[in-house]
Amino acid sequence: LVAGWDLETRRRHELRRLFEGGTEMLTPSQGQPFDVQALRQVGFLQDEWSVSPRLSALLGVRSEVLRTQSAGPTGVLQARSATATPVAQFRWALDDKGSDLLRGSASRTSRAPDLSSLMGRYVLNGSYDRFTANTPLSPDSAGNPALQPESAWALELAVERHLAGGGVLSVGLFHRRIDG
């Protein structure tokens, strides 16, 4: 049985002003400071055991809480999200030597947004001068202070054959559904 707790804090402070030929390219409101903070707490519990000589399994769960705060010229926005991310895996040996295996897993994952994605700042693409329209492949951009973490469900099934010379031949199926 394995259990643990992880705590992570990140902070970014930015003041960005762009000038071209002595003229400011952004309005003064966009030249003001932006601050973003993120606090992530994760607790987990998992266990792995041998069900039989040919079958082993792992079950676990993670609980993740993310709190963010973004401050800019329009004010302060705070967001909170909580996600439970279970995992179940199995390994079944199809022969006594364990050279042919069937593996499977079902899991949920969560990924926090990057701090720059949480800043509500409009950023001009520097590939163009300010009078030229940019393209869909190199757009101007802006962050979203209310952005929530991405979560995904994943299913995987694979058949493996361990070769005598030390290699592995594997065929697998994988499905992933991403939300957010």
CSV table of C-alpha atoms in Angstrom, one decimal, residues 24-175:
chain,number,residue,atom,x,y,z
A,24,GLU,CA,3.6,52.1,-27.5
A,25,MET,CA,1.9,49.3,-29.4
A,26,LEU,CA,-0.5,48.3,-26.6
A,27,THR,CA,-2.9,50.5,-24.6
A,28,PRO,CA,-1.8,51.6,-21.1
A,29,SER,CA,-4.2,49.1,-19.5
A,30,GLN,CA,-2.3,46.2,-21.2
A,31,GLY,CA,1.0,47.6,-19.9
A,32,GLN,CA,-0.1,47.2,-16.3
A,33,PRO,CA,1.2,44.3,-14.2
A,34,PHE,CA,-0.5,40.9,-14.2
A,35,ASP,CA,-0.1,38.3,-11.4
A,36,VAL,CA,-1.1,34.7,-11.4
A,37,GLN,CA,-0.9,32.2,-8.6
A,38,ALA,CA,-1.7,28.5,-8.5
A,39,LEU,CA,-1.8,26.2,-5.5
A,40,ARG,CA,-2.2,22.4,-6.2
A,41,GLN,CA,-2.7,19.8,-3.6
A,42,VAL,CA,-2.8,16.1,-4.4
A,43,GLY,CA,-3.4,13.1,-2.1
A,44,PHE,CA,-3.1,9.5,-3.4
A,45,LEU,CA,-3.6,6.0,-2.3
A,46,GLN,CA,-2.8,2.9,-4.3
A,47,ASP,CA,-2.1,-0.8,-3.8
A,48,GLU,CA,-0.7,-3.5,-6.1
A,49,TRP,CA,-1.1,-7.2,-5.5
A,50,SER,CA,-0.8,-10.7,-7.1
A,51,VAL,CA,-4.2,-12.2,-7.4
A,52,SER,CA,-2.8,-15.4,-8.7
A,53,PRO,CA,0.6,-16.5,-10.1
A,54,ARG,CA,-0.4,-15.3,-13.5
A,55,LEU,CA,-2.6,-12.2,-12.6
A,56,SER,CA,-1.6,-9.0,-10.9
A,57,ALA,CA,-3.6,-5.9,-10.4
A,58,LEU,CA,-3.2,-2.3,-9.2
A,59,LEU,CA,-6.0,-0.1,-7.9
A,60,GLY,CA,-5.6,3.5,-6.8
A,61,VAL,CA,-7.1,6.9,-6.5
A,62,ARG,CA,-5.8,10.5,-6.5
A,63,SER,CA,-7.6,13.5,-5.2
A,64,GLU,CA,-6.5,16.8,-6.7
A,65,VAL,CA,-7.5,20.3,-5.7
A,66,LEU,CA,-6.4,23.4,-7.7
A,67,ARG,CA,-6.8,26.9,-6.6
A,68,THR,CA,-5.9,29.8,-8.9
A,69,GLN,CA,-5.9,33.6,-8.6
A,70,SER,CA,-5.3,35.9,-11.5
A,71,ALA,CA,-5.0,39.7,-11.0
A,72,GLY,CA,-4.9,42.3,-13.8
A,73,PRO,CA,-6.3,45.7,-14.7
A,74,THR,CA,-9.9,44.3,-14.7
A,75,GLY,CA,-9.7,43.0,-11.2
A,76,VAL,CA,-9.0,39.7,-9.4
A,77,LEU,CA,-10.5,36.4,-10.4
A,78,GLN,CA,-10.3,33.3,-8.2
A,79,ALA,CA,-11.1,29.7,-9.4
A,80,ARG,CA,-11.1,26.3,-7.6
A,81,SER,CA,-11.5,22.8,-9.0
A,82,ALA,CA,-11.4,19.4,-7.4
A,83,THR,CA,-11.0,16.1,-9.3
A,84,ALA,CA,-10.9,12.5,-8.2
A,85,THR,CA,-8.7,10.4,-10.6
A,86,PRO,CA,-9.0,6.6,-10.2
A,87,VAL,CA,-6.7,4.1,-11.8
A,88,ALA,CA,-7.1,0.3,-12.3
A,89,GLN,CA,-4.5,-1.8,-14.1
A,90,PHE,CA,-4.1,-5.5,-14.6
A,91,ARG,CA,-1.4,-7.8,-16.0
A,92,TRP,CA,-2.3,-11.4,-17.0
A,93,ALA,CA,0.4,-13.8,-18.1
A,94,LEU,CA,-1.0,-16.1,-20.9
A,95,ASP,CA,1.7,-18.7,-20.3
A,96,ASP,CA,3.6,-20.0,-17.3
A,97,LYS,CA,6.9,-18.4,-18.4
A,98,GLY,CA,5.3,-14.9,-18.6
A,99,SER,CA,6.5,-14.3,-22.1
A,100,ASP,CA,3.0,-13.6,-23.5
A,101,LEU,CA,1.0,-11.0,-21.5
A,102,LEU,CA,-2.3,-9.2,-21.7
A,103,ARG,CA,-2.3,-5.8,-20.1
A,104,GLY,CA,-5.2,-3.4,-19.5
A,105,SER,CA,-5.9,-0.2,-17.7
A,106,ALA,CA,-8.6,2.3,-17.1
A,107,SER,CA,-7.7,5.7,-15.6
A,108,ARG,CA,-8.7,9.3,-15.3
A,109,THR,CA,-6.1,12.1,-15.4
A,110,SER,CA,-6.1,15.8,-14.7
A,111,ARG,CA,-3.7,18.4,-16.0
A,112,ALA,CA,-3.5,22.0,-14.7
A,113,PRO,CA,-3.3,24.9,-17.1
A,114,ASP,CA,0.0,26.6,-17.7
A,115,LEU,CA,0.3,29.9,-15.7
A,116,SER,CA,0.7,32.0,-18.9
A,117,SER,CA,-2.7,30.5,-20.1
A,118,LEU,CA,-4.3,32.0,-17.0
A,119,MET,CA,-3.1,35.6,-17.5
A,120,GLY,CA,-5.9,37.7,-19.0
A,121,ARG,CA,-3.4,39.6,-21.1
A,122,TYR,CA,-3.8,40.3,-24.8
A,123,VAL,CA,-0.5,39.4,-26.6
A,124,LEU,CA,0.3,40.6,-30.1
A,125,ASN,CA,2.1,38.1,-32.4
A,126,GLY,CA,5.5,39.6,-32.9
A,127,SER,CA,5.9,38.1,-36.4
A,128,TYR,CA,3.9,41.0,-37.9
A,129,ASP,CA,4.1,44.7,-37.6
A,130,ARG,CA,1.1,46.3,-36.0
A,131,PHE,CA,-0.6,47.3,-39.2
A,132,THR,CA,-0.5,43.8,-40.8
A,133,ALA,CA,-3.2,41.2,-40.1
A,134,ASN,CA,-1.9,38.0,-38.7
A,135,THR,CA,-2.9,34.5,-39.8
A,136,PRO,CA,-4.8,31.6,-38.1
A,137,LEU,CA,-1.4,29.8,-37.8
A,138,SER,CA,0.2,32.7,-35.9
A,139,PRO,CA,-2.6,34.6,-34.2
A,140,ASP,CA,-2.6,37.2,-31.5
A,141,SER,CA,-3.6,35.5,-28.2
A,142,ALA,CA,-5.1,36.1,-24.8
A,143,GLY,CA,-5.2,34.0,-21.6
A,144,ASN,CA,-8.3,33.0,-19.7
A,145,PRO,CA,-8.2,33.5,-15.9
A,146,ALA,CA,-11.2,31.2,-15.4
A,147,LEU,CA,-9.6,28.3,-17.3
A,148,GLN,CA,-10.2,25.0,-15.6
A,149,PRO,CA,-7.9,21.9,-15.6
A,150,GLU,CA,-8.1,19.4,-18.5
A,151,SER,CA,-9.4,16.0,-17.4
A,152,ALA,CA,-9.4,12.8,-19.5
A,153,TRP,CA,-10.6,9.2,-19.2
A,154,ALA,CA,-8.3,6.6,-20.8
A,155,LEU,CA,-8.8,2.9,-21.6
A,156,GLU,CA,-6.0,0.7,-22.8
A,157,LEU,CA,-5.6,-2.9,-23.8
A,158,ALA,CA,-2.4,-4.5,-25.1
A,159,VAL,CA,-1.0,-8.0,-25.9
A,160,GLU,CA,2.7,-8.4,-25.5
A,161,ARG,CA,5.1,-11.1,-26.5
A,162,HIS,CA,8.6,-11.0,-25.0
A,163,LEU,CA,11.0,-12.4,-27.6
A,164,ALA,CA,13.9,-14.7,-26.8
A,165,GLY,CA,16.5,-12.2,-28.0
A,166,GLY,CA,15.3,-9.6,-25.5
A,167,GLY,CA,12.8,-7.6,-27.6
A,168,VAL,CA,9.1,-7.1,-27.1
A,169,LEU,CA,6.4,-7.3,-29.7
A,170,SER,CA,3.3,-5.4,-28.7
A,171,VAL,CA,-0.1,-4.6,-30.2
A,172,GLY,CA,-2.4,-2.3,-28.3
A,173,LEU,CA,-5.7,-0.4,-28.5
A,174,PHE,CA,-6.1,3.0,-26.7
A,175,HIS,CA,-9.0,5.3,-26.3
